[in-house]
CSV table of C-alpha atoms in Angstrom, one decimal:
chain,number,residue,atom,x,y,z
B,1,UNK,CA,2.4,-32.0,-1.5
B,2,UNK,CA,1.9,-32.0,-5.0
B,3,UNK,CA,1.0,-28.8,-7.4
B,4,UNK,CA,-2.5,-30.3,-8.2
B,5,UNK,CA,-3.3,-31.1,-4.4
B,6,UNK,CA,-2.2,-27.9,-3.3
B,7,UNK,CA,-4.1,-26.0,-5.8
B,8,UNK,CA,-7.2,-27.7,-5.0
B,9,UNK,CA,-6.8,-27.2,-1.1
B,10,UNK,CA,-6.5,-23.7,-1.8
B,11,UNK,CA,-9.4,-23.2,-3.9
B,12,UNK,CA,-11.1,-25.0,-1.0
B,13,UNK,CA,-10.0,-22.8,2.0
B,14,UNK,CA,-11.5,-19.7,-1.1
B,15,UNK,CA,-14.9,-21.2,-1.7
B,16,UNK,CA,-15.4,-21.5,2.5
B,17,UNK,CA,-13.8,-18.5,3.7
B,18,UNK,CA,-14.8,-16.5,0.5
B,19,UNK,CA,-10.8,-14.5,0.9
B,20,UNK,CA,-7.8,-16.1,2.1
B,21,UNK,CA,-4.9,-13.9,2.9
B,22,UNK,CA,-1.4,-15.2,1.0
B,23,UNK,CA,0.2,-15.7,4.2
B,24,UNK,CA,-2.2,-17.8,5.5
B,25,UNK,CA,-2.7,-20.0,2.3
B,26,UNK,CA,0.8,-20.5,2.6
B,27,UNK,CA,0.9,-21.3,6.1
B,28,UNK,CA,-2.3,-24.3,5.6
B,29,UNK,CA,-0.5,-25.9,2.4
B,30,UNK,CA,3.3,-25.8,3.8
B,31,UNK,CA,4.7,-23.9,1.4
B,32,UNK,CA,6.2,-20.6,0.5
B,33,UNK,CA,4.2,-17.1,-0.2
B,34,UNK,CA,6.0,-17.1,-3.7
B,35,UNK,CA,4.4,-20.7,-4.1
B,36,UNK,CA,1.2,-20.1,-3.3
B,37,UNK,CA,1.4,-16.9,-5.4
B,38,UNK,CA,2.2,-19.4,-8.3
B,39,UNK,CA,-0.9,-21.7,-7.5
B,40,UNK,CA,-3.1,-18.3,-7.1
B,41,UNK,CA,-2.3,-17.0,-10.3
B,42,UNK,CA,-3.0,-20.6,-12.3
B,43,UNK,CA,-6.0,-20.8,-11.0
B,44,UNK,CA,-7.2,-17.7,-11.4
B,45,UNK,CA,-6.2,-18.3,-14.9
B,46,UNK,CA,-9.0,-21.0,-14.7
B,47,UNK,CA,-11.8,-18.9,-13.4
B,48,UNK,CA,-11.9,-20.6,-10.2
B,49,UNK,CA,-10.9,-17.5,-8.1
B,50,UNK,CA,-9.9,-13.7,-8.3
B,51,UNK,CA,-6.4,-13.1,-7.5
B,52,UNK,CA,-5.9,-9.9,-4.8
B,53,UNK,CA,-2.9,-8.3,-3.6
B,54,UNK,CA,-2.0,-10.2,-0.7
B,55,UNK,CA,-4.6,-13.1,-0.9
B,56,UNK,CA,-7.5,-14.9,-3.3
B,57,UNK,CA,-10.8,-14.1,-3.2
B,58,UNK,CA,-14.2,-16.0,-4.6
B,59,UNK,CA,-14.4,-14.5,-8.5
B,60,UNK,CA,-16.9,-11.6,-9.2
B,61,UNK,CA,-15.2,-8.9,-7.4
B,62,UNK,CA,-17.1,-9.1,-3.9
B,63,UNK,CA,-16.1,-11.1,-1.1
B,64,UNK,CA,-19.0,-13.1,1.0
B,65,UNK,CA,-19.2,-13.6,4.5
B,66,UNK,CA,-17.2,-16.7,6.2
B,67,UNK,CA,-19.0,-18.2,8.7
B,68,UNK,CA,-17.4,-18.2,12.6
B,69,UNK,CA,-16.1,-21.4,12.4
B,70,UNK,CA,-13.8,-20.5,9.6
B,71,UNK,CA,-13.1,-17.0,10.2
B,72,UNK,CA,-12.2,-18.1,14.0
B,73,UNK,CA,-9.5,-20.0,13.0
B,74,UNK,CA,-7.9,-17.6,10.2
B,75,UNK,CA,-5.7,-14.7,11.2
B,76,UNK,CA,-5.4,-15.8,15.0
B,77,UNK,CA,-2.1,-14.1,15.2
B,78,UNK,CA,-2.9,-10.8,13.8
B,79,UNK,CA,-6.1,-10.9,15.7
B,80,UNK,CA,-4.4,-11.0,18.9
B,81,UNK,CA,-2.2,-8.7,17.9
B,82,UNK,CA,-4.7,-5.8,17.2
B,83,UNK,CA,-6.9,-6.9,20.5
B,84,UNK,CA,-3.8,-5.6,22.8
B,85,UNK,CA,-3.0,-2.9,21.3
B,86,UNK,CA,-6.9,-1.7,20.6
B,87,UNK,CA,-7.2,-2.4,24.6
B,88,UNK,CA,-4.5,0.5,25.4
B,89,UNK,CA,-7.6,2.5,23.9
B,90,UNK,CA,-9.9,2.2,26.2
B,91,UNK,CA,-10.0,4.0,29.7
B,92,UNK,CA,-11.6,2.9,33.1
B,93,UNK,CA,-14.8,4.2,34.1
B,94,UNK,CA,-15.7,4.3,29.9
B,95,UNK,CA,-19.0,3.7,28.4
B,96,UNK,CA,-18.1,2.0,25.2
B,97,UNK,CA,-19.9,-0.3,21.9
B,98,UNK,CA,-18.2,-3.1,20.5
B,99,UNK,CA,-19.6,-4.7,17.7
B,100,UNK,CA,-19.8,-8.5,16.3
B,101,UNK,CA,-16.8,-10.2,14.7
B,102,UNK,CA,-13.7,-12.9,16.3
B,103,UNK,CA,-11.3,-9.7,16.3
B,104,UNK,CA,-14.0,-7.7,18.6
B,105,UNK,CA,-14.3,-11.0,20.7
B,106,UNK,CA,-10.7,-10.9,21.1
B,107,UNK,CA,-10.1,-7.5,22.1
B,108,UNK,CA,-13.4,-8.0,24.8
B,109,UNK,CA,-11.7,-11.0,26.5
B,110,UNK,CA,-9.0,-8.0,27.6
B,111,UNK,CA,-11.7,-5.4,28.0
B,112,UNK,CA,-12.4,-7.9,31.0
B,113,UNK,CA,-9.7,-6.1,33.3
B,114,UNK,CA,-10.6,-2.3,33.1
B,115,UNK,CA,-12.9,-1.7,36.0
B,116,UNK,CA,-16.0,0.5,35.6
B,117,UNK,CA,-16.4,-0.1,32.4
B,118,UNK,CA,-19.6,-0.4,30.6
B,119,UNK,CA,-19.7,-2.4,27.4
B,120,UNK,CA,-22.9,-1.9,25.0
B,121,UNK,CA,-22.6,-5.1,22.4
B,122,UNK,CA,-25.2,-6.9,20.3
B,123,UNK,CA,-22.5,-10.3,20.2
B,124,UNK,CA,-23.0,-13.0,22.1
B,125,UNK,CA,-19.3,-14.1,21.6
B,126,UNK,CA,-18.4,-10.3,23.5
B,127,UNK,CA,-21.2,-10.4,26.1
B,128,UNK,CA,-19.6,-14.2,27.0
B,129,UNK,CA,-16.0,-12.6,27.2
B,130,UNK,CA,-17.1,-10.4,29.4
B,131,UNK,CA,-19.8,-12.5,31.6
B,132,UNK,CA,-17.2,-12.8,34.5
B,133,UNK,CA,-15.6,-9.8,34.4
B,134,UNK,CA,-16.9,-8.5,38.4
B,135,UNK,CA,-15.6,-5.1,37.4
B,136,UNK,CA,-17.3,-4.4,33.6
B,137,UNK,CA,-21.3,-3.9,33.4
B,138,UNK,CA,-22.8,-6.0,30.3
B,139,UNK,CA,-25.8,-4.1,28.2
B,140,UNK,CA,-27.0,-6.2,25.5
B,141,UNK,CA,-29.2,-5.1,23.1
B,142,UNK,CA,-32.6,-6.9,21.8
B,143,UNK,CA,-32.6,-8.3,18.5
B,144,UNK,CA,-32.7,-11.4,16.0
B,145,UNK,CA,-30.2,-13.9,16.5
B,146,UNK,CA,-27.8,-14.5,13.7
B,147,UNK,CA,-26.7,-17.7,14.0
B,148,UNK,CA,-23.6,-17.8,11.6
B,149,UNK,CA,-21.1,-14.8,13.6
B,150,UNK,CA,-23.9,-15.5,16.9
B,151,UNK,CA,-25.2,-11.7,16.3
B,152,UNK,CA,-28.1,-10.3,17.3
B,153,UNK,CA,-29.8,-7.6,14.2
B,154,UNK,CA,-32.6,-6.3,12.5
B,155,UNK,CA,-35.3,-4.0,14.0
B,156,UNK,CA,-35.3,-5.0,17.7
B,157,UNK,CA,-31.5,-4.4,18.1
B,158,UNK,CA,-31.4,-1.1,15.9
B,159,UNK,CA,-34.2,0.5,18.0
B,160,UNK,CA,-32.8,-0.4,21.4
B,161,UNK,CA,-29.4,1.8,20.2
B,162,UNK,CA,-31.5,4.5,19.7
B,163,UNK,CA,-30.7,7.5,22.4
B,164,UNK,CA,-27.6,5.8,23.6
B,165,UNK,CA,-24.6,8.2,23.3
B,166,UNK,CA,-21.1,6.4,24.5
B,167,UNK,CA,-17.3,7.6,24.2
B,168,UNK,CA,-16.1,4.7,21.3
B,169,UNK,CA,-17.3,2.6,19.1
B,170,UNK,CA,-15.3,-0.7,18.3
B,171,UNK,CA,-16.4,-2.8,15.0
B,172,UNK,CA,-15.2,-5.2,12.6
B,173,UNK,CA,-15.7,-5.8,9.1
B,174,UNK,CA,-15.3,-8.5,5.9
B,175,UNK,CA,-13.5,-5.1,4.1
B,176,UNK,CA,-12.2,-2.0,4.1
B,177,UNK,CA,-11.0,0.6,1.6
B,178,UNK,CA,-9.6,4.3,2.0
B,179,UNK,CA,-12.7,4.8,-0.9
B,180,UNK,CA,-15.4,2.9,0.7
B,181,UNK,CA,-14.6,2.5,4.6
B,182,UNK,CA,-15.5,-0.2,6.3
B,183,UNK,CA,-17.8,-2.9,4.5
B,184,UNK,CA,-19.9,-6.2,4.9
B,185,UNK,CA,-21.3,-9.1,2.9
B,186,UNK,CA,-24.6,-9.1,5.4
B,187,UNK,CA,-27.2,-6.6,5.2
B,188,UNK,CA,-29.2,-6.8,8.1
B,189,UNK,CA,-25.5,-6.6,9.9
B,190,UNK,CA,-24.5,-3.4,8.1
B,191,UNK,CA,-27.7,-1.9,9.6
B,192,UNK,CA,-27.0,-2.7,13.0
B,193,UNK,CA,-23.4,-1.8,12.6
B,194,UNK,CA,-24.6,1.9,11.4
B,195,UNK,CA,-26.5,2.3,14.5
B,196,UNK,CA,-23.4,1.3,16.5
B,197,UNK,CA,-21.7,4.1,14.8
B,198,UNK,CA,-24.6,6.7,15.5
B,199,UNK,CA,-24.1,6.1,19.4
B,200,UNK,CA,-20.9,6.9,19.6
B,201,UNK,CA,-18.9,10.2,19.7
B,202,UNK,CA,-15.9,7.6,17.9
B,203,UNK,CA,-15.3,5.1,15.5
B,204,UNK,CA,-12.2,2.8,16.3
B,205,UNK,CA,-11.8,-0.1,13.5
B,206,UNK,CA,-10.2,-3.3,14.2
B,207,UNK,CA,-9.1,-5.0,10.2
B,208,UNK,CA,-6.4,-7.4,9.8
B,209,UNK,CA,-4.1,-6.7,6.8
B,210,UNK,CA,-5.9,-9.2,4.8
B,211,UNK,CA,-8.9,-7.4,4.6
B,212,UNK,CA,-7.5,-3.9,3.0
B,213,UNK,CA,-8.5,-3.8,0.1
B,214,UNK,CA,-11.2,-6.0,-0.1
B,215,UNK,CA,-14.8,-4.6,-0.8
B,216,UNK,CA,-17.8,-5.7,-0.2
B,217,UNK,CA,-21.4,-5.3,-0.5
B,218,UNK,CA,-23.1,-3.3,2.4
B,219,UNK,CA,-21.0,-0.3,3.9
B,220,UNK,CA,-21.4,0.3,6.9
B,221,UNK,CA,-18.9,2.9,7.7
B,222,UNK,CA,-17.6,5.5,5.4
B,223,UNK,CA,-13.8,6.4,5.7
B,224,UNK,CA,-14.5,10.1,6.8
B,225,UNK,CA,-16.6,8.6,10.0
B,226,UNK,CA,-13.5,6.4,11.0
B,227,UNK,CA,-11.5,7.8,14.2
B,228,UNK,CA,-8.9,5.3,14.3
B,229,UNK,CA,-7.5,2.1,12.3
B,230,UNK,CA,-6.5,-0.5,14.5
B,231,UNK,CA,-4.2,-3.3,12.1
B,232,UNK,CA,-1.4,-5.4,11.7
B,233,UNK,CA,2.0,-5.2,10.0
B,234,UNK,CA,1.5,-6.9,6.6
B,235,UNK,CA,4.2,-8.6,4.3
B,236,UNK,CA,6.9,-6.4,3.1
B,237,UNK,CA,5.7,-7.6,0.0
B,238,UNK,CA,1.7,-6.5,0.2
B,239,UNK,CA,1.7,-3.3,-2.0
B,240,UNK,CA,-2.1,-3.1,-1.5
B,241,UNK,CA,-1.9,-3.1,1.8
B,242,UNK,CA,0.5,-1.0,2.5
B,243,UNK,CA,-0.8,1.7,0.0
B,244,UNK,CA,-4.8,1.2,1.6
B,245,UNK,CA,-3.0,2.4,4.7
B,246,UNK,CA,-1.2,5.3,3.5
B,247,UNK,CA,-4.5,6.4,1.6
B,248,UNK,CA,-6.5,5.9,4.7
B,249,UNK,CA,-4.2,7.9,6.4
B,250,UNK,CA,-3.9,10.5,4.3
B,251,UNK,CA,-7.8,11.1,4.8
B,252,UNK,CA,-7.5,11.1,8.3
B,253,UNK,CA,-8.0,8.2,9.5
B,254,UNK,CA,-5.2,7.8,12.5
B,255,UNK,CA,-3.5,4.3,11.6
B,256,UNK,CA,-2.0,2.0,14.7
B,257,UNK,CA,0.2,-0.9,13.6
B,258,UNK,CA,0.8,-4.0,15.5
B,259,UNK,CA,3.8,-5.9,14.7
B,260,UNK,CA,3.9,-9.7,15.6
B,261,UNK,CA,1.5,-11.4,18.6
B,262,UNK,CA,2.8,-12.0,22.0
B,263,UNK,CA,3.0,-15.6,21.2
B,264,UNK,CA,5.4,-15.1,18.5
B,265,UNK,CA,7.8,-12.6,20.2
B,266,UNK,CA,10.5,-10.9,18.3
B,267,UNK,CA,9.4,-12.8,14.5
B,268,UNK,CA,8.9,-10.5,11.5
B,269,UNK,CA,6.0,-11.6,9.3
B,270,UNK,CA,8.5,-13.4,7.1
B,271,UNK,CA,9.0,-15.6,10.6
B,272,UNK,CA,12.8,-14.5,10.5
B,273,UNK,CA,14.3,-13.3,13.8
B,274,UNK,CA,13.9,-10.0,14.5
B,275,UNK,CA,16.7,-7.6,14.4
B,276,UNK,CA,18.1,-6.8,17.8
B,277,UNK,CA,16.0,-4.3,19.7
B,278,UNK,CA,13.0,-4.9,17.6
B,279,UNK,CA,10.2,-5.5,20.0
B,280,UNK,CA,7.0,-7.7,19.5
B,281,UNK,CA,4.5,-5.8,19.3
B,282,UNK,CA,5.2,-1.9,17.5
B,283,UNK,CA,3.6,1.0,16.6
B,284,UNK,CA,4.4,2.0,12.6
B,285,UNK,CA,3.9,6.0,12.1
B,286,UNK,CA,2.5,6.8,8.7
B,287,UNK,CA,2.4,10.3,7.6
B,288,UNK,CA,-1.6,11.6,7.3
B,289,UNK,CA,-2.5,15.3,6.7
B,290,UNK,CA,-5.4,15.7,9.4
B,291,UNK,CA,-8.4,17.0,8.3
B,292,UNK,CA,-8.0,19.8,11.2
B,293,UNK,CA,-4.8,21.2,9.8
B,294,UNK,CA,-4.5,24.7,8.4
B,295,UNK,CA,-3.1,24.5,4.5
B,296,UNK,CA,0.2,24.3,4.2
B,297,UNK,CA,1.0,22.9,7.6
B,298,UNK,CA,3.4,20.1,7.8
B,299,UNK,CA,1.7,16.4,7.8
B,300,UNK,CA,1.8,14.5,11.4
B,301,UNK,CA,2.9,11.1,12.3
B,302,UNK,CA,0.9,9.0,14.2
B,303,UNK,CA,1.3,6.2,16.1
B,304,UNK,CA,-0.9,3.9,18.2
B,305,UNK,CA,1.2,4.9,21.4
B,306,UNK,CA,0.9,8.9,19.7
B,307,UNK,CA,-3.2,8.4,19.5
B,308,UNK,CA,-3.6,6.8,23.5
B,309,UNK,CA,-1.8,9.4,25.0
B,310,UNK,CA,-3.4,12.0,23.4
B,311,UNK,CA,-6.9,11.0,23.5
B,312,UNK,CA,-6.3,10.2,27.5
B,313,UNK,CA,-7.2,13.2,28.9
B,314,UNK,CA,-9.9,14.3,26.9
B,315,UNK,CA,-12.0,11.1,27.0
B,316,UNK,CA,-11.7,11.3,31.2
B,317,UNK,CA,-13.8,15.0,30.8
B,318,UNK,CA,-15.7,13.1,27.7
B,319,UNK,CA,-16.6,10.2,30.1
B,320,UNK,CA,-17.5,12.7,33.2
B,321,UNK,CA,-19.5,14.7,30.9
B,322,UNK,CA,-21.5,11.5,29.5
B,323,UNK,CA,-22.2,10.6,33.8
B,324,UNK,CA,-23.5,14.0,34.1
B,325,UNK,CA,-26.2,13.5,31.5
């Protein structure tokens, strides 16, 4: 493929998606990240797109909203990737929210094997995940239906959150910094989002690498309401990723890293073999001081396999306590 038709395919994937990760630019065009670096940063020189670290976005400094049928075929890899290991989350017998977006559909289609489980969702895509799981009751709230991510929001589904108090909340977003938490282009979804938040007693966030970093217009959750960061393992190369995670864990946000999907099983994110004993999927500690630390105490590692154990026992008295009332 030539220069010119690669650049123009790749301002074309921009304008539909509104922000393309590097990796998967350079996946679409056949061609290397450094490439497709190259291309970014020419046409960005035009004033046909922004250039991020780690990906393109549409110029003005805010990203927009892809609609499902692009955003469902971006990221597949990394999505599945954060769906298992967000799953090792959740406990039988829980009374959870999951919010709208294709990495909370992915992460429901698993949800469909933990008996007793109650899921509390305003997306169609999650409600149809879980329509023939025998085991996990369905609640879906009332609403407007948003055709573009198949959504339901405004008034009707706000008000039938109100009251509702469950163990975990699980949401998605178009962006999220360690300055503004979690973020959306839509702002009827941003509400509904919030009240998903308010019902739970935890916020668990499920963000591909190629969307730290990017901002957008309606928050919807601010870093210091954030439990838990559910990702995958971006590029040795992505600074801004890899420094959004060390400032969201140094807030206290407790980070989980997935390595590379099931499908893919010992490859590195450069698609190299792994080294022997890697596995495929991993959990990447990052030092975070926690907000309930003394001063002066030492900071703690976390890991994803860290966070499930110890949340275990205290969400089985969290969920008893939640029958009771």
């Amino acid at each position: 493929m030539f220069a010119a038709e690669r650049r123009q395919l790749i301002l074309e994937m921009v304008r539909a998606n509104g922000a393309v990760s590097l990796r998967e630019l350079a996946r679409v065009v056949q061609t290397s990240e450094v490439t497709v670096r190259r291309d970014v940063r020419a046409l960005e020189a035009e004033g046909l797109l922004d250039r991020r670290h780690g990906g393109a976005v549409l110029p003005g400094g805010f990203t927009r909203e892809s609609g499902f049928p692009q955003k469902s075929h971006l990221a597949t890899a990394e999505k599945t990737a954060i769906a298992d290991l967000a799953a090792g989350l959740v406990e039988e017998g829980e009374a959870i929210v999951v919010g709208a977006g294709t990495t909370t559909q992915e992460l429901a289609r698993r949800l469909a094997r933990v008996p007793g489980l109650t899921v509390v969702t305003n997306s169609l895509l999650v409600a149809q995940a879980l329509a023939h799981a025998n085991r996990v009751e369905v609640v879906m709230t009332g609403g407007t239906l948003r055709g573009s991510n198949y959504a339901l929001v405004g008034s009707g589904a706000e008000q039938s959150l109100q009251g509702l108090r469950v163990s975990r909340a699980f949401l998605s977003g178009s962006g999220l910094t360690a300055e503004r938490g979690l973020s959306t282009s839509n702002m009827l979804s941003a509400s509904v989002d919030r009240a998903l938040v308010q019902a739970a007693s935890e916020v668990v966030v499920l963000a591909d690498h190629g969307k730290l970093g990017a901002d957008t217009m309606f928050q919807t959750v601010p870093t210091d309401v954030i439990t838990h960061l559910v990702t995958d393992e971006p590029p040795v190369h992505d600074e801004r990723a890899a420094t959004e995670l060390q400032a969201l864990a140094d807030q206290g946000v407790q980070v989980a890293v997935a390595g590379p999907a099931a499908g893919d099983p010992g490859a590195d994110p450069a698609g190299d073999p792994a080294p022997a004993g890697r596995q495929s999927r991993r959990d990447v500690p990052l030092q975070a001081q926690r907000r309930v630390n003394p001063p002066g105490s030492p900071p703690q590692l976390r890991s994803a396999a860290h966070l499930t154990a110890e949340t275990a026992a205290g969400e089985r008295a969290r969920v008893a306590d939640l029958r009771r009332r």
